[in-house]
Coordinates of C-alpha atoms and ligand atoms in Angstrom, one line a residue:
M1 CA 60.0 96.9 172.5
I2 CA 56.4 96.9 171.3
W3 CA 53.8 99.5 172.5
G4 CA 56.4 101.9 174.0
K5 CA 57.4 99.4 176.7
R6 CA 61.0 99.3 178.0
G7 CA 63.3 96.7 176.7
D8 CA 63.6 94.7 179.9
M9 CA 59.9 93.8 180.2
I10 CA 59.2 90.1 180.8
V11 CA 57.1 88.9 177.9
H12 CA 54.6 86.2 178.8
S13 CA 52.9 86.3 175.4
T14 CA 52.7 88.6 172.5
E15 CA 49.2 87.7 171.2
P16 CA 47.5 88.6 173.3
L17 CA 50.1 90.9 174.8
N18 CA 51.0 90.1 178.4
V19 CA 54.1 91.7 179.8
E20 CA 55.4 92.7 183.3
P21 CA 58.4 94.7 184.5
P22 CA 61.2 93.1 186.4
R23 CA 61.1 93.6 190.2
A24 CA 63.9 96.2 190.1
A25 CA 62.0 98.3 187.5
L26 CA 59.0 98.4 189.7
A27 CA 61.1 99.8 192.5
E28 CA 62.3 102.8 190.6
H29 CA 59.5 105.3 191.3
Q30 CA 56.5 106.0 193.5
L31 CA 54.5 106.2 190.2
T32 CA 55.3 103.4 187.8
G33 CA 56.4 104.8 184.5
T34 CA 54.0 104.2 181.7
D35 CA 56.8 102.4 179.8
T36 CA 57.2 100.1 182.8
F37 CA 53.5 99.4 183.6
Y38 CA 52.4 95.8 183.1
V39 CA 50.0 95.0 180.3
R40 CA 47.3 92.3 180.6
N41 CA 45.3 91.6 177.5
H42 CA 42.8 88.9 176.6
G43 CA 42.6 89.6 172.9
P44 CA 44.1 91.8 170.2
V45 CA 44.5 95.5 171.0
P46 CA 41.6 97.4 169.4
D47 CA 42.3 100.5 167.4
V48 CA 39.6 102.9 168.5
H49 CA 39.8 106.4 166.9
P50 CA 39.1 109.1 169.5
D51 CA 36.8 111.0 167.1
A52 CA 34.7 107.8 166.4
W53 CA 34.5 106.8 170.0
Q54 CA 31.3 107.1 171.9
L55 CA 30.3 106.0 175.4
Q56 CA 26.8 104.5 175.6
V57 CA 25.2 104.7 179.0
G58 CA 22.0 102.7 179.3
G59 CA 20.1 100.0 181.0
M60 CA 18.2 101.0 184.1
V61 CA 18.5 104.7 183.7
S62 CA 15.9 107.5 183.1
R63 CA 18.0 109.3 180.4
P64 CA 20.3 107.0 178.2
L65 CA 23.4 108.9 177.1
E66 CA 25.7 108.8 174.1
L67 CA 28.8 110.8 174.9
S68 CA 31.6 111.7 172.5
L69 CA 35.0 112.2 174.0
A70 CA 34.5 115.9 173.8
A71 CA 31.1 115.7 175.5
L72 CA 32.7 113.6 178.3
K73 CA 35.5 116.1 178.8
D74 CA 33.3 119.2 178.5
G75 CA 30.3 117.9 180.5
F76 CA 31.8 116.7 183.7
A77 CA 34.4 117.9 186.2
H78 CA 37.9 116.5 185.7
H79 CA 39.6 114.5 188.5
D80 CA 43.1 113.1 189.1
M81 CA 43.7 110.0 191.1
V82 CA 46.8 108.0 191.9
A83 CA 45.7 104.3 192.0
A84 CA 47.4 101.0 192.0
L85 CA 46.2 98.4 189.6
Q86 CA 46.8 94.8 190.4
C87 CA 46.0 91.8 188.3
A88 CA 44.2 89.0 190.2
G89 CA 46.9 86.7 188.7
N90 CA 49.8 88.8 190.1
R91 CA 52.3 86.4 191.8
R92 CA 50.6 83.4 190.3
A93 CA 54.1 81.8 189.8
G94 CA 54.3 81.4 193.6
L95 CA 51.0 79.4 193.6
M96 CA 52.3 77.3 190.7
K97 CA 55.2 76.1 192.9
V98 CA 52.5 74.5 195.2
R99 CA 50.7 72.8 192.3
D100 CA 50.7 73.5 188.6
I101 CA 48.0 75.7 187.1
P102 CA 47.8 74.7 183.4
G103 CA 46.8 77.3 180.9
E104 CA 47.3 80.4 183.0
T105 CA 50.1 83.0 182.7
P106 CA 52.8 82.5 185.3
W107 CA 52.9 86.1 186.5
G108 CA 55.7 87.1 188.8
P109 CA 55.5 90.1 191.1
G110 CA 55.1 92.7 188.4
A111 CA 51.5 92.4 187.4
T112 CA 50.8 95.5 189.4
G113 CA 51.7 99.2 189.1
N114 CA 50.8 102.6 190.5
A115 CA 49.9 105.4 188.2
R116 CA 48.1 108.8 188.1
W117 CA 44.9 108.6 186.1
T118 CA 42.8 111.6 184.9
G119 CA 39.2 111.6 183.8
V120 CA 35.7 112.1 185.1
W121 CA 34.0 110.2 187.9
L122 CA 31.7 107.5 186.7
A123 CA 29.4 108.6 189.5
D124 CA 28.9 112.0 187.8
V125 CA 28.0 110.3 184.5
L126 CA 25.6 107.9 186.2
A127 CA 23.9 110.8 188.0
A128 CA 23.4 112.6 184.7
A129 CA 21.8 109.4 183.3
G130 CA 19.6 109.0 186.4
I131 CA 19.6 105.6 188.1
A132 CA 16.3 103.8 188.1
P133 CA 15.1 101.9 191.2
G134 CA 16.2 98.3 191.4
A135 CA 19.6 98.9 189.9
E136 CA 22.4 97.0 191.6
H137 CA 25.3 96.7 189.2
V138 CA 27.2 98.7 186.6
A139 CA 28.5 96.7 183.7
F140 CA 31.3 97.7 181.3
A141 CA 31.7 96.4 177.7
A142 CA 34.7 96.7 175.5
P143 CA 35.3 95.9 171.8
D144 CA 38.3 93.6 172.1
I145 CA 37.3 90.0 171.3
S146 CA 38.9 87.3 173.4
G147 CA 39.5 83.8 172.0
L148 CA 40.3 82.8 175.6
A149 CA 36.6 83.0 176.6
S150 CA 34.1 80.3 175.7
P151 CA 32.5 81.2 173.5
P152 CA 34.9 83.9 172.2
Q153 CA 33.5 87.3 173.2
P154 CA 34.4 90.9 174.0
F155 CA 35.9 91.7 177.3
G156 CA 33.5 92.9 180.0
A157 CA 33.0 93.2 183.8
S158 CA 30.9 94.8 186.3
V159 CA 31.1 96.4 189.8
P160 CA 28.4 96.9 192.4
L161 CA 26.4 100.1 192.0
G162 CA 27.5 101.2 195.5
K163 CA 31.2 101.2 194.3
A164 CA 30.3 102.9 191.0
T165 CA 28.5 105.8 192.6
L166 CA 31.3 106.7 195.0
G167 CA 33.5 109.4 193.6
E168 CA 36.4 107.1 193.1
V169 CA 35.8 105.1 189.9
L170 CA 37.2 107.0 186.9
L171 CA 36.5 107.0 183.3
A172 CA 40.1 107.9 182.4
W173 CA 41.7 109.3 179.3
A174 CA 45.1 110.1 180.7
M175 CA 47.8 108.1 182.5
N176 CA 50.7 109.8 184.3
G177 CA 49.8 113.1 182.7
Q178 CA 49.8 111.9 179.1
P179 CA 47.0 110.7 176.8
L180 CA 46.1 107.1 177.7
P181 CA 48.3 104.8 175.5
Q182 CA 46.3 102.6 173.1
V183 CA 47.6 99.4 174.8
H184 CA 46.2 100.7 178.2
G185 CA 42.7 101.4 176.8
A186 CA 42.6 104.6 174.7
P187 CA 40.7 106.6 174.3
V188 CA 39.0 105.9 177.6
R189 CA 39.2 103.1 180.2
V190 CA 37.6 102.5 183.6
V191 CA 39.8 102.6 186.7
V192 CA 38.2 100.9 189.7
P193 CA 40.7 101.5 192.5
G194 CA 41.1 98.8 195.1
Y195 CA 39.6 96.1 192.9
I196 CA 41.3 93.4 190.9
G197 CA 42.6 94.9 187.6
A198 CA 40.0 92.9 185.5
R199 CA 37.3 95.3 186.6
S200 CA 39.2 98.3 185.1
V201 CA 37.9 97.7 181.6
K202 CA 40.0 99.2 178.8
W203 CA 38.6 100.7 175.6
V204 CA 35.2 100.9 177.4
E205 CA 32.4 101.8 175.0
R206 CA 29.2 100.8 177.0
V207 CA 28.1 101.3 180.6
T208 CA 25.0 99.4 181.5
I209 CA 23.1 99.8 184.8
Q210 CA 21.4 96.6 185.6
A211 CA 19.9 94.5 188.4
Q212 CA 22.5 91.6 188.0
P213 CA 26.3 91.5 187.6
S214 CA 27.6 91.3 184.1
D215 CA 27.0 88.0 182.3
S216 CA 30.4 88.4 180.5
Y217 CA 32.5 85.3 180.7
F218 CA 35.1 87.5 182.5
Q219 CA 32.7 88.3 185.3
A220 CA 30.5 85.2 185.4
T221 CA 33.0 82.4 184.9
A222 CA 36.6 83.7 185.0
Y223 CA 38.1 85.9 187.7
R224 CA 36.2 83.8 190.3
L225 CA 37.8 82.0 193.2
L226 CA 37.1 78.3 192.9
P227 CA 37.6 75.9 195.8
A228 CA 40.9 74.0 195.6
E229 CA 39.2 70.7 194.7
A230 CA 37.2 72.2 191.8
D231 CA 37.9 71.3 188.1
P232 CA 38.3 74.7 186.4
S233 CA 37.5 73.2 183.0
A234 CA 34.0 72.2 184.4
A235 CA 33.3 75.6 186.1
G236 CA 30.4 77.5 184.7
P237 CA 28.7 80.9 185.3
G238 CA 28.3 81.7 188.9
D239 CA 30.7 79.0 190.3
G240 CA 33.1 80.2 192.9
L241 CA 33.4 83.6 194.4
A242 CA 33.4 86.7 192.2
L243 CA 36.6 88.7 192.8
G244 CA 36.3 92.4 193.5
P245 CA 38.2 94.1 196.3
V246 CA 41.8 92.8 196.6
A247 CA 43.3 91.6 199.8
V248 CA 46.3 93.3 201.4
N249 CA 49.5 92.4 199.6
A250 CA 53.2 93.5 199.6
D251 CA 56.4 92.7 197.9
I252 CA 60.1 93.3 198.4
L253 CA 61.4 95.1 195.3
T254 CA 65.1 95.8 196.3
P255 CA 67.7 94.5 196.5
A256 CA 67.4 92.3 193.4
E257 CA 66.9 88.6 194.0
H258 CA 70.2 86.7 194.1
D259 CA 72.2 89.9 194.4
R260 CA 75.4 89.9 196.4
I261 CA 75.3 92.5 199.1
R262 CA 78.0 93.6 201.5
A263 CA 77.4 92.7 205.2
G264 CA 76.3 95.4 207.6
P265 CA 73.2 97.6 207.3
V266 CA 71.2 96.6 204.3
T267 CA 68.2 98.5 203.2
V268 CA 65.3 96.5 201.8
A269 CA 62.3 98.3 200.2
G270 CA 59.1 97.5 198.5
Y271 CA 55.4 98.3 198.2
A272 CA 52.3 97.4 200.1
F273 CA 48.8 97.7 198.9
A274 CA 45.7 97.3 201.0
G275 CA 42.9 97.1 198.5
D276 CA 39.3 98.4 198.6
D277 CA 38.8 101.2 201.1
R278 CA 41.4 99.8 203.5
Y279 CA 44.8 101.4 203.9
V280 CA 48.2 100.0 204.7
A281 CA 48.6 100.3 208.4
R282 CA 51.9 98.5 209.1
V283 CA 54.6 96.5 207.3
D284 CA 56.8 94.0 209.2
V285 CA 60.1 92.8 208.0
S286 CA 61.9 89.7 209.2
A287 CA 65.5 88.4 208.5
D288 CA 64.9 85.0 210.2
G289 CA 62.0 83.6 208.2
G290 CA 59.3 85.2 210.4
R291 CA 60.5 84.3 213.9
S292 CA 61.1 87.9 214.8
W293 CA 59.9 91.0 213.0
R294 CA 60.7 94.7 212.9
Q295 CA 58.5 97.5 211.5
A296 CA 59.4 99.1 208.2
R297 CA 59.2 102.9 207.7
L298 CA 56.2 103.8 205.5
D299 CA 56.5 106.5 202.9
E300 CA 53.7 109.1 202.5
Q301 CA 51.3 108.0 199.9
P302 CA 50.0 110.3 197.2
G303 CA 46.3 109.5 197.8
P304 CA 44.1 106.8 199.3
W305 CA 44.2 104.4 196.3
S306 CA 48.0 104.5 195.8
W307 CA 50.2 101.7 196.9
R308 CA 52.4 102.6 199.9
R309 CA 56.2 102.3 199.6
W310 CA 58.2 101.1 202.6
R311 CA 61.8 100.5 203.6
A312 CA 63.7 98.9 206.4
T313 CA 67.3 98.6 207.3
L314 CA 68.5 95.3 208.6
D315 CA 71.9 94.4 210.0
L316 CA 72.9 91.2 208.1
P317 CA 75.8 88.9 208.7
P318 CA 77.6 87.3 205.7
G319 CA 75.9 84.3 204.3
P320 CA 72.7 83.5 202.5
A321 CA 69.9 85.9 203.5
Q322 CA 66.2 85.5 203.3
V323 CA 64.1 88.6 204.0
T324 CA 60.4 88.3 204.6
A325 CA 57.8 91.0 204.6
R326 CA 54.2 91.1 205.4
A327 CA 51.7 94.0 205.4
W328 CA 48.7 94.7 207.7
D329 CA 45.7 96.8 206.6
S330 CA 43.4 99.1 208.5
A331 CA 41.0 96.2 209.1
A332 CA 43.8 94.3 210.9
G333 CA 44.0 92.0 207.9
V334 CA 47.5 90.5 207.4
Q335 CA 49.1 88.5 204.6
P336 CA 49.1 84.8 205.1
E337 CA 52.3 83.0 205.6
N338 CA 52.4 80.8 202.5
E339 CA 50.9 79.9 199.3
A340 CA 49.8 76.4 200.4
H341 CA 46.7 77.9 202.1
L342 CA 45.9 80.1 199.1
W343 CA 46.2 77.7 196.1
N344 CA 43.2 77.8 193.9
P345 CA 42.6 76.2 190.5
K346 CA 42.9 79.5 188.5
G347 CA 45.7 80.9 190.6
Y348 CA 44.2 84.1 191.8
G349 CA 44.9 86.3 194.7
N350 CA 48.4 85.3 195.9
N351 CA 49.1 87.6 198.8
A352 CA 51.4 85.3 200.8
W353 CA 54.3 86.8 202.7
A354 CA 56.9 88.3 200.3
R355 CA 60.3 86.5 200.4
L356 CA 63.5 87.5 198.9
R357 CA 66.8 85.6 198.8
F358 CA 70.2 87.1 198.3
T359 CA 73.8 86.6 199.4
V360 CA 75.5 88.8 202.0
V361 CA 79.3 88.8 201.4
P362 CA 82.0 89.9 204.0
P363 CA 82.6 93.7 204.0
Ligands
LIG1 N1 38.9 95.6 177.4 C1 39.8 95.0 178.2 N2 39.9 95.5 179.5 C2 40.8 94.9 180.3 C3 41.5 93.7 180.0 C4 41.3 93.2 178.7 O1 41.9 92.2 178.3 N3 40.4 93.9 177.8 N4 42.3 93.1 180.9 C5 41.9 93.4 182.3 C6 42.9 92.9 183.3 S1 42.7 91.3 183.8 C7 43.8 93.7 184.0 S2 44.7 93.1 185.2 C8 43.9 95.2 183.6 C9 45.3 95.5 183.1 O2 45.4 96.8 182.8 P1 46.7 97.2 182.0 O3 46.9 96.3 180.8 O4 46.5 98.7 181.6 O5 47.9 97.1 183.0 O6 43.0 95.5 182.5 C10 41.8 94.9 182.5 N5 40.9 95.5 181.6
LIG2 MO1 44.1 90.9 185.5

């Protein structure tokens, strides 16, 4: 398979490359293998030579910077962070069952993953540049040109200055202890933990401190939550709500859908992810469609931005089984019951209860 990905990846498109792992592959490890991690591109993968790469830091700063990769690595303290990335379109296929969403990728549950990222805090680089009064946002620009934007343009995004100046947003050159693969943004990408994946700009080459959010199509027009009745083809800059922090979400990763499982104690397992600075507080599991619930056991998580794995053992009689899971976060937020309430014209942010069907056979 292309770009070092495993052979069983689900390919939504090759140009641009959009692939996600099957559910069972996502279940394998606490840290998603780099060969298993979804890829979400909007244009061709750029080939940026590490020696030629420079990061420009400018805008509302007192000292604009031009940093080579060596200068970035030598000039700032290195940090490691386990963080889940989640595409705003993750689980869009579930929304499409409510009503079609033409022109958007029908992502299943795999447009998410959990990895260890190494780099320097964006906050330290911003401090070196000196932030001028009146600054409110930090914009990221990349060289990959997307024909999906109108007009075609490089990928870009921004985050509020308050998020960017906390020691949690990374300029990362390594993923799972290895140099960042080209397809994931080499030589350097942004990792904005707890935010939709679209803000974690790959191949980042410019950081601009500014008073307004990025005017990139991908911040101003796309990745915004439109009201259900809106016509997405008529939506322009500023329409809808800009997506940033993700809402609490969870999925059931094992057993495999449509598996045949022997009756008796059956262990179901999955992940939950709270988003932003919330944490996963509880995961409930139901074997009767949500009439009664029991609490899953939560694994330790390797850091505040990681997803949290959970498992529960249910005693299931022979017959068709449907297991449901829902996560609660530390703000007492919970996943909504179904997609009907969540449907939106671009298909973002599906965090409805996770449901998995399989067959229980006599022991
Ligand atoms: N330059 C650039 N950065 C990008 C994108 C892109 O197309 N170009 N896609 C974004 C989106 S929508 C997501 S979900 C994540 C996916 O990161 P991954 O491909 O490393 O999994 O990258 C984000 N950063
Ligand atoms: Mo995304």
